[in-house]
Short mmCIF file of C-alpha atoms in Angstrom, two decimals:
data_model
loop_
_atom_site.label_atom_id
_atom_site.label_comp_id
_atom_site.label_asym_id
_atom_site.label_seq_id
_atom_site.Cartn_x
_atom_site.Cartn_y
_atom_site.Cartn_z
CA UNK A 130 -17.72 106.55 -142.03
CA UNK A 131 -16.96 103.28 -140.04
CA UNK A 132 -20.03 103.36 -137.78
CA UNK A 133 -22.40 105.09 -139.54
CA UNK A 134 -21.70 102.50 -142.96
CA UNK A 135 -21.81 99.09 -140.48
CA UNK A 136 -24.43 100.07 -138.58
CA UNK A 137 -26.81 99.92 -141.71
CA UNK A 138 -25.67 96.75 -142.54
CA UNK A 139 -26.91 94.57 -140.03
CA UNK A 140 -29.86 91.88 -141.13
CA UNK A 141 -30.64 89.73 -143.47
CA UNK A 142 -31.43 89.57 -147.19
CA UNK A 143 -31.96 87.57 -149.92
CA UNK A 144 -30.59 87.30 -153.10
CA UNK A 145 -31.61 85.30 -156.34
CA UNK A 146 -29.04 82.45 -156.99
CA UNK A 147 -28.30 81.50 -160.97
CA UNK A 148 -27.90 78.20 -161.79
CA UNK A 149 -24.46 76.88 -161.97
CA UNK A 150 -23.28 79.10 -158.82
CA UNK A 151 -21.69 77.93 -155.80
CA UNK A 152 -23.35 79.24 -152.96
CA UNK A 153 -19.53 79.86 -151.48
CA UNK A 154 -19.10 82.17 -154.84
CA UNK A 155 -21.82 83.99 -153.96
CA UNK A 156 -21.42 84.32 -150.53
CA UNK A 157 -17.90 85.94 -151.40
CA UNK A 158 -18.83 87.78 -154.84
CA UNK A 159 -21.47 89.29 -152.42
CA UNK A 160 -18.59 90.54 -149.09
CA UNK A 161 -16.34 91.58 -152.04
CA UNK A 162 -19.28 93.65 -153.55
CA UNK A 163 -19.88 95.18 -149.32
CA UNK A 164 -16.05 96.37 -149.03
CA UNK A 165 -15.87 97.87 -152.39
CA UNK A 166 -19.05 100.05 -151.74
CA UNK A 167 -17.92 100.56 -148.40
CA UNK A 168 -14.43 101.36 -148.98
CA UNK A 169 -15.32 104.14 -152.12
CA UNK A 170 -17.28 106.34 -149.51
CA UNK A 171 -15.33 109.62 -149.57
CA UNK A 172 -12.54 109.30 -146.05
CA UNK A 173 -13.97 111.68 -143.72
CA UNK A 174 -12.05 115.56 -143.49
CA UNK A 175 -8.60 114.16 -141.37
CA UNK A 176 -8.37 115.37 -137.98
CA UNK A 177 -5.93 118.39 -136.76
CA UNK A 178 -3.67 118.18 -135.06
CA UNK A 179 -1.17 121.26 -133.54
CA UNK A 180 2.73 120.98 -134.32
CA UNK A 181 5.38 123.31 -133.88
CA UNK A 182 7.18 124.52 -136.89
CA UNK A 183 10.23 126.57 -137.75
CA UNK A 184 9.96 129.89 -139.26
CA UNK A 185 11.14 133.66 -139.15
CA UNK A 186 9.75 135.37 -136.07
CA UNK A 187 7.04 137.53 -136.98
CA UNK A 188 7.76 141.07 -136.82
CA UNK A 189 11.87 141.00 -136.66
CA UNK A 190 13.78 142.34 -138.92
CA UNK A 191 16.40 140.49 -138.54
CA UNK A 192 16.10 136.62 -139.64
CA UNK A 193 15.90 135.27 -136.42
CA UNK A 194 13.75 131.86 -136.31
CA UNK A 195 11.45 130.71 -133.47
CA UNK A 196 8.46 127.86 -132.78
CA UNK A 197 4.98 128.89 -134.04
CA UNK A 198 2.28 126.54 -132.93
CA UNK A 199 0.20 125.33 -136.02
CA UNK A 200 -2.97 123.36 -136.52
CA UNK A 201 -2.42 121.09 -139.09
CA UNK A 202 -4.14 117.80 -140.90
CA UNK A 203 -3.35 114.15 -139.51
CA UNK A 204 -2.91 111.52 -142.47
CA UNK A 205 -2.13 108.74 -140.37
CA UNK A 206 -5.48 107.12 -140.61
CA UNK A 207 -6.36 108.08 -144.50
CA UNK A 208 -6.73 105.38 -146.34
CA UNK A 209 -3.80 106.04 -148.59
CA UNK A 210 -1.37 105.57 -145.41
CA UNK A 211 -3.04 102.59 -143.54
CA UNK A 212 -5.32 100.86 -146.47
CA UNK A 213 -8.53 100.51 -146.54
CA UNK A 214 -10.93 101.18 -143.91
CA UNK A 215 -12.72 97.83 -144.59
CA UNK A 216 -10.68 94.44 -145.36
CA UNK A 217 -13.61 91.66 -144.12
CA UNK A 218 -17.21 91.92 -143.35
CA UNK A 219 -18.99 88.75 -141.32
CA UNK A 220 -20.98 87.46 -144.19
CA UNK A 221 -23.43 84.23 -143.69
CA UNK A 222 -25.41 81.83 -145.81
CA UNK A 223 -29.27 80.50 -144.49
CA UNK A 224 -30.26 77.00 -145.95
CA UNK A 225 -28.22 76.69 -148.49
CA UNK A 226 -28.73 75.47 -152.24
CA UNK A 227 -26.47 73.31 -154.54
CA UNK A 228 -24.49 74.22 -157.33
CA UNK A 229 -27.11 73.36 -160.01
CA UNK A 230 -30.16 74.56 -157.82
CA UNK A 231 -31.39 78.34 -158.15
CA UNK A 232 -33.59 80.52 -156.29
CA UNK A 233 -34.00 82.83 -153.25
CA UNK A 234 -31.08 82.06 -150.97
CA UNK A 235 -31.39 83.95 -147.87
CA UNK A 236 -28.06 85.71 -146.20
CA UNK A 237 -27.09 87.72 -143.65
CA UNK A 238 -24.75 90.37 -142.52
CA UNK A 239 -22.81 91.39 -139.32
CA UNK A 240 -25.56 90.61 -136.38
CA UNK A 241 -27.62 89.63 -138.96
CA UNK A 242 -25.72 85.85 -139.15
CA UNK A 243 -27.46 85.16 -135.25
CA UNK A 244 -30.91 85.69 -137.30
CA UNK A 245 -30.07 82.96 -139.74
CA UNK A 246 -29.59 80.34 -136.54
CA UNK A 247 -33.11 81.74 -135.50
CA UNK A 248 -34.47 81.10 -139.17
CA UNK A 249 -32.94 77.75 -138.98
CA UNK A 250 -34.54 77.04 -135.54
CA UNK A 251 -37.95 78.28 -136.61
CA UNK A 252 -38.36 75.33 -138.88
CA UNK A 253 -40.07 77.30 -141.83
CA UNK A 254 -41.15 76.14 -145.13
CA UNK A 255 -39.67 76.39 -148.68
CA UNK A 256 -41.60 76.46 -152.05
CA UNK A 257 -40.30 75.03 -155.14
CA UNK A 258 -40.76 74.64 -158.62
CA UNK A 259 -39.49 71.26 -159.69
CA UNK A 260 -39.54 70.33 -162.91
CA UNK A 261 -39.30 66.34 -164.50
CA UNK A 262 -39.09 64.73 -167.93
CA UNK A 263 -40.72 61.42 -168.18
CA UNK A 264 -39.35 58.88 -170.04
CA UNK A 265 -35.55 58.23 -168.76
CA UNK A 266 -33.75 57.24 -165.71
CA UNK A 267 -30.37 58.31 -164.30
CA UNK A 268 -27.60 57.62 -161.95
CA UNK A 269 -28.25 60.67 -159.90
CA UNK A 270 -32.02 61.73 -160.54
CA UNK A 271 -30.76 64.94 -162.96
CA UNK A 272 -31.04 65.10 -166.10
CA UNK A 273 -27.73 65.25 -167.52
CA UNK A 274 -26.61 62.35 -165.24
CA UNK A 275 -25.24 58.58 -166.46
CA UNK A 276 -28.16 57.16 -167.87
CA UNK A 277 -29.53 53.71 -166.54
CA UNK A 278 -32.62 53.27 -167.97
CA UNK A 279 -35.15 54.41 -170.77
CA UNK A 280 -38.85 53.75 -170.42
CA UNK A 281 -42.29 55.01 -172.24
CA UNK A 282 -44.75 56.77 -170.47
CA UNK A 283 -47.54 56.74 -173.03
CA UNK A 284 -49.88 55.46 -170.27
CA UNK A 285 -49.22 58.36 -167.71
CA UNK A 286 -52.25 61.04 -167.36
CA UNK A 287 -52.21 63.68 -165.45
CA UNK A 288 -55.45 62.09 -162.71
CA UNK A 289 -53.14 59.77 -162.44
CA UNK A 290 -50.37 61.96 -161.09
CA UNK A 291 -52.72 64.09 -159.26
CA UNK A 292 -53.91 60.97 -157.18
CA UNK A 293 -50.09 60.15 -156.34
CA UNK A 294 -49.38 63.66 -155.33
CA UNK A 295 -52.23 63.59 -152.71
CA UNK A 296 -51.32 60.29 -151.24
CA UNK A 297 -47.15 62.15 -150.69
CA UNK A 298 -49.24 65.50 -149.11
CA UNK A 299 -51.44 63.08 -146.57
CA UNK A 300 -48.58 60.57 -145.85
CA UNK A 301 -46.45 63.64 -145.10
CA UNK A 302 -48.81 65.40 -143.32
CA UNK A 303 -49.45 62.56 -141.05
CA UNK A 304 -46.04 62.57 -140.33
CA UNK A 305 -45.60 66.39 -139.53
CA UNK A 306 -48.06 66.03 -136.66
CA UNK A 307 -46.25 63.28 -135.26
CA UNK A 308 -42.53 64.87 -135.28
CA UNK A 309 -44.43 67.85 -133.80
CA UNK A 310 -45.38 65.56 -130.90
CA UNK A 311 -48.78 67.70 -130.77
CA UNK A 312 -52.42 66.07 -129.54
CA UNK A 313 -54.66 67.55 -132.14
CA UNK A 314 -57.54 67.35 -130.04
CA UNK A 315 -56.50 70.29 -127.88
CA UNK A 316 -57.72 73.60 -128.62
CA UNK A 317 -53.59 74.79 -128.19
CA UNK A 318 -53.25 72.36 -131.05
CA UNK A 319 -56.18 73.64 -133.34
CA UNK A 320 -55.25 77.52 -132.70
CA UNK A 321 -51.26 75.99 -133.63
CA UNK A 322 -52.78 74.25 -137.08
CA UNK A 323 -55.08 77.41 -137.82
CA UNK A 324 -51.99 79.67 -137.65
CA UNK A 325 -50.07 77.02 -139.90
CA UNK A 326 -47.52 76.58 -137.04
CA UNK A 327 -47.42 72.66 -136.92
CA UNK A 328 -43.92 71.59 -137.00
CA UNK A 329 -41.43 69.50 -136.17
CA UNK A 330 -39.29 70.57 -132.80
CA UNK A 331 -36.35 68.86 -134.13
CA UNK A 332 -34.41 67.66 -137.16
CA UNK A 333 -36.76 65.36 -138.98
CA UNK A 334 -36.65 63.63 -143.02
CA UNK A 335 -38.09 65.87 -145.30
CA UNK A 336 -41.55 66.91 -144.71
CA UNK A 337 -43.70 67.85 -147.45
CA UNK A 338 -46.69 70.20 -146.54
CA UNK A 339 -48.41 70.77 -149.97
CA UNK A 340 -47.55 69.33 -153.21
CA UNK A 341 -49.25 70.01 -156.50
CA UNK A 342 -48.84 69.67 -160.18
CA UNK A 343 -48.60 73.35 -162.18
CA UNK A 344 -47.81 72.27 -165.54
CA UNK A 345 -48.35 68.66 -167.17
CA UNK A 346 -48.02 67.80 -170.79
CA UNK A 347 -45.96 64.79 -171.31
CA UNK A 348 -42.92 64.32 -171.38
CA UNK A 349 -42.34 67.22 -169.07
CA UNK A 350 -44.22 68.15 -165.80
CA UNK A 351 -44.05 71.01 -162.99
CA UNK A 352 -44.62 70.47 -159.46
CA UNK A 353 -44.79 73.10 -156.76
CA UNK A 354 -43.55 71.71 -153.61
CA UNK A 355 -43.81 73.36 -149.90
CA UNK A 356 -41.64 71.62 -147.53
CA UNK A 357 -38.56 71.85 -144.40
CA UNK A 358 -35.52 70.37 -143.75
CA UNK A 359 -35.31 69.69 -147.76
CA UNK A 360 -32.07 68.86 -149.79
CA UNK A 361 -32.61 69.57 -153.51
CA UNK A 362 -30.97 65.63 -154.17
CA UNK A 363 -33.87 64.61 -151.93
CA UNK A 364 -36.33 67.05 -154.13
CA UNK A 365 -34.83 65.36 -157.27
CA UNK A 366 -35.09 61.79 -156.14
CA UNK A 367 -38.59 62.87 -155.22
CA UNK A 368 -39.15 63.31 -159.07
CA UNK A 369 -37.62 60.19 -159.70
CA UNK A 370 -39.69 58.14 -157.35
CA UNK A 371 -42.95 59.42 -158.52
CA UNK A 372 -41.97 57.74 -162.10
CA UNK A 373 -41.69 54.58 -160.66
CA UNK A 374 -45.37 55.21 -159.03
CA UNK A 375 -46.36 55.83 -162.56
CA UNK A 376 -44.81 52.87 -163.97
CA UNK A 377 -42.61 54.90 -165.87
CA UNK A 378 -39.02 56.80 -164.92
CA UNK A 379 -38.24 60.13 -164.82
CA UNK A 380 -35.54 62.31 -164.07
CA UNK A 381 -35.21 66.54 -162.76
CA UNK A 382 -34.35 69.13 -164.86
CA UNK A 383 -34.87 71.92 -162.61
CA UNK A 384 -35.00 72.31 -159.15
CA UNK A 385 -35.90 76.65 -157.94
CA UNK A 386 -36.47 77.75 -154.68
CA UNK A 387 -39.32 80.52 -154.75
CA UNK A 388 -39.73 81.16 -150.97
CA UNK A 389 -37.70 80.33 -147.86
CA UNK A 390 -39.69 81.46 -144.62
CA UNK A 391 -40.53 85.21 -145.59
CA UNK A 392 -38.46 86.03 -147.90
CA UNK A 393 -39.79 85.56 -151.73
CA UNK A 394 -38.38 86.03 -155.45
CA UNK A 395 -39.85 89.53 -155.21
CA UNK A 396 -37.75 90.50 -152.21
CA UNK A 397 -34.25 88.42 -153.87
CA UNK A 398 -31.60 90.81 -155.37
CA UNK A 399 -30.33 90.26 -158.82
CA UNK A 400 -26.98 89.97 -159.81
CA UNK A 401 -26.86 93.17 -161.16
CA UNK A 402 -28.09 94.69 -157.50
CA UNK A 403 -25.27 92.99 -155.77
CA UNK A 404 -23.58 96.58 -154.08
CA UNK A 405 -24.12 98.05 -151.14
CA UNK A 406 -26.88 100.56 -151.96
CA UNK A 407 -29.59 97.83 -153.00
CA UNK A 408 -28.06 95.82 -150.10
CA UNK A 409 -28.85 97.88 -147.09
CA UNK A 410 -32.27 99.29 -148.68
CA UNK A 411 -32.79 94.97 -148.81
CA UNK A 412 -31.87 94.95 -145.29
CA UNK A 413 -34.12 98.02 -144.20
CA UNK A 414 -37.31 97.06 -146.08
CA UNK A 415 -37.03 93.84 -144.78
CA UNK A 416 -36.00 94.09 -140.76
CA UNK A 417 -39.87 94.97 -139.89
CA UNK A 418 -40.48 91.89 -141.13
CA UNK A 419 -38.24 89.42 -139.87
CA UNK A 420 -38.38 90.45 -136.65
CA UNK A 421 -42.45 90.14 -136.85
CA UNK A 422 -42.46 86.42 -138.21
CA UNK A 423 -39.66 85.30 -136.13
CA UNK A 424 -41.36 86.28 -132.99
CA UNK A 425 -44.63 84.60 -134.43
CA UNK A 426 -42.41 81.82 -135.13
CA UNK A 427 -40.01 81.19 -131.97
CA UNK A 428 -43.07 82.12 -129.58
CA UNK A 429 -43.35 79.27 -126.82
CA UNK A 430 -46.13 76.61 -128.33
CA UNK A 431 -47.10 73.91 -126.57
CA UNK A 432 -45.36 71.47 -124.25
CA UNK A 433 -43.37 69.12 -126.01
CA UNK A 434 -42.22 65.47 -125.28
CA UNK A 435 -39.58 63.78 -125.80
CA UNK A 436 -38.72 63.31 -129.80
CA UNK A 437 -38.56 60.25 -131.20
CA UNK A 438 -35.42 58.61 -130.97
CA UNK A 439 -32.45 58.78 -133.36
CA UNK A 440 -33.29 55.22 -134.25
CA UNK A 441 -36.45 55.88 -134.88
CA UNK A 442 -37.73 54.43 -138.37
CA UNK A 443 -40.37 55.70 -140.44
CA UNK A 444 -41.04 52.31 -141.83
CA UNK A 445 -43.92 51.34 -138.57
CA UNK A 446 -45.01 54.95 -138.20
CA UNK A 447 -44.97 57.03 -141.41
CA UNK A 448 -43.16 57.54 -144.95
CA UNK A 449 -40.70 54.48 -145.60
CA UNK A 450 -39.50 56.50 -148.39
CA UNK A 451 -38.93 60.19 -150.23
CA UNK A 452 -42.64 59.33 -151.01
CA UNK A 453 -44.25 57.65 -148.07
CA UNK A 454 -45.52 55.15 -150.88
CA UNK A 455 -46.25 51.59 -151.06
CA UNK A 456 -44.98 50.52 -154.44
CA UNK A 457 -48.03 50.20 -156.67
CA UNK A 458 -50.43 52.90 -154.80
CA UNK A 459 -52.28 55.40 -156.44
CA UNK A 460 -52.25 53.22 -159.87
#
């Protein structure tokens, strides 16, 4: 049972993350879930083993007693004797999401955790649905935070938001190329932005590589973001600068990760498919595929130079902010 259960669970997955969830809950509601399914597969039949036992020699009438050798079953590795076959199973967590965030949360299992490092070093994008309510201000860009300031936003349209969201996408963009350290006017470079394969070689700020508003009708909007190397604070103080840019405030109210690399809300397991069955059929239908994109993904590019410098500052070169704004633009 040992090899033959493991073996199958050896990838990665994702899993859809409620609200209100610790990732480190879920990261241990999920290993709990593994053992449990693992450990209620029926023991397999206990090996023989041949022992010599007392009894009345076979044939004698008299009750004379000799050895008889006799196969018989060895207990001493059922679970009932030694506990359970399974006590811990190397669980990991991809980029991660705060407690209040929710969305597709990538993990991985057993050799699967050396995949997440590749994920990570792949530098692939993220989608999100953020949401903001105009009108307010707060401590820590959420909506149920201390509350420092109330504003109207009346004058707010939606061209007008529109024309701010394209100046974050080119400022941003801009900045991709640079932390990519490519020269766009080789034909290595063009192939590379064709294929959508532009990005940064390092750690960078976050990088925003299409932004666009889904839903407006004031005081609420939705914006779909794709970016890397992304904290959801950073995604929330993103809604709260673009208030200020309107003249207004406004503060998140949602923040839901929709894709991270390849995996997507379609492929992210519900609570309720937490066991081990919709687990390694997770892992299965999606092995093809991660071995595909991360090859595509961690194939050698182009030559790269040197990376900026940790002291680097955007303020000369690119985005001085979450934005890449100067106060007042796009008004």
């Amino acid at each position: 049972m040992g090899s033959a259960g493991l073996s199958r669970l050896h990838g990665l997955f994702a899993v859809y993350k409620p609200p209100g969830l610790k990732w480190k809950h879920l990261r241990d509601t999920v290993e709990l879930q593994l053992l449990k399914g693992l450990n209620a597969r029926k023991p397999p039949a206990p090996k023989q083993r041949v022992r010599f036992l007392l009894g009345p020699m076979e044939g004698s009438e008299e009750k004379e007693l000799t050895l008889t050798a006799t196969s018989v079953p060895s207990f001493i590795n059922h679970p009932l004797v030694c506990g359970p076959a399974f006590a811990h199973l190397k669980v990991g967590v991809g980029h991660r999401l705060d407690a209040q965030a929710s969305g597709v949360l990538v993990l991985g299992v057993g050799h699967g955790c050396r995949l997440l490092t590749d994920m990570y070093n792949a530098h692939l994008t993220k989608d999100y649905t953020v949401r903001g309510l105009l009108g307010k201000a707060t401590d820590d860009f959420r909506e149920d935070g201390r509350l420092v300031e109330k504003t109207t936003y009346d004058h707010v349209t939606r061209e007008k938001l529109d024309r701010i969201l394209a100046v974050i996408q080119g400022s941003h963009q801009k900045a991709l190329v640079m932390y990519s350290n490519l020269d766009l006017k080789t034909q290595e470079a063009y192939e590379m932005a064709v294929r959508g394969l532009i990005r940064p070689m390092n750690k960078s700020p976050m990088l925003i590589t299409g932004i666009r508003c889904l839903y407006f009708a004031p005081p609420e909007f939705l914006l779909e973001v794709q970016c890397m190397h992304e904290t959801q604070k950073e995604l929330r103080k993103l809604v709260h600068e673009i208030g200020l840019e309107l003249k207004t405030t406004a503060v998140c109210t949602q923040v839901r990760r929709t894709r991270d690399g390849f995996f997507t809300l379609d492929s992210a397991l519900l609570r309720t498919q937490w066991d081990l069955t919709n687990i390694q059929d997770a892992i299965r239908a999606a092995t093809p595929q991660v071995a595909a994109e991360l090859e595509k993904s961690l194939s050698p590019g182009l030559d790269t130079k040197q990376l900026p410098s940790p002291g680097w500052s955007w303020d000369s070169q690119g985005p001085s902010s979450t934005l890449g704004l100067e106060r007042g633009a796009g008004q």
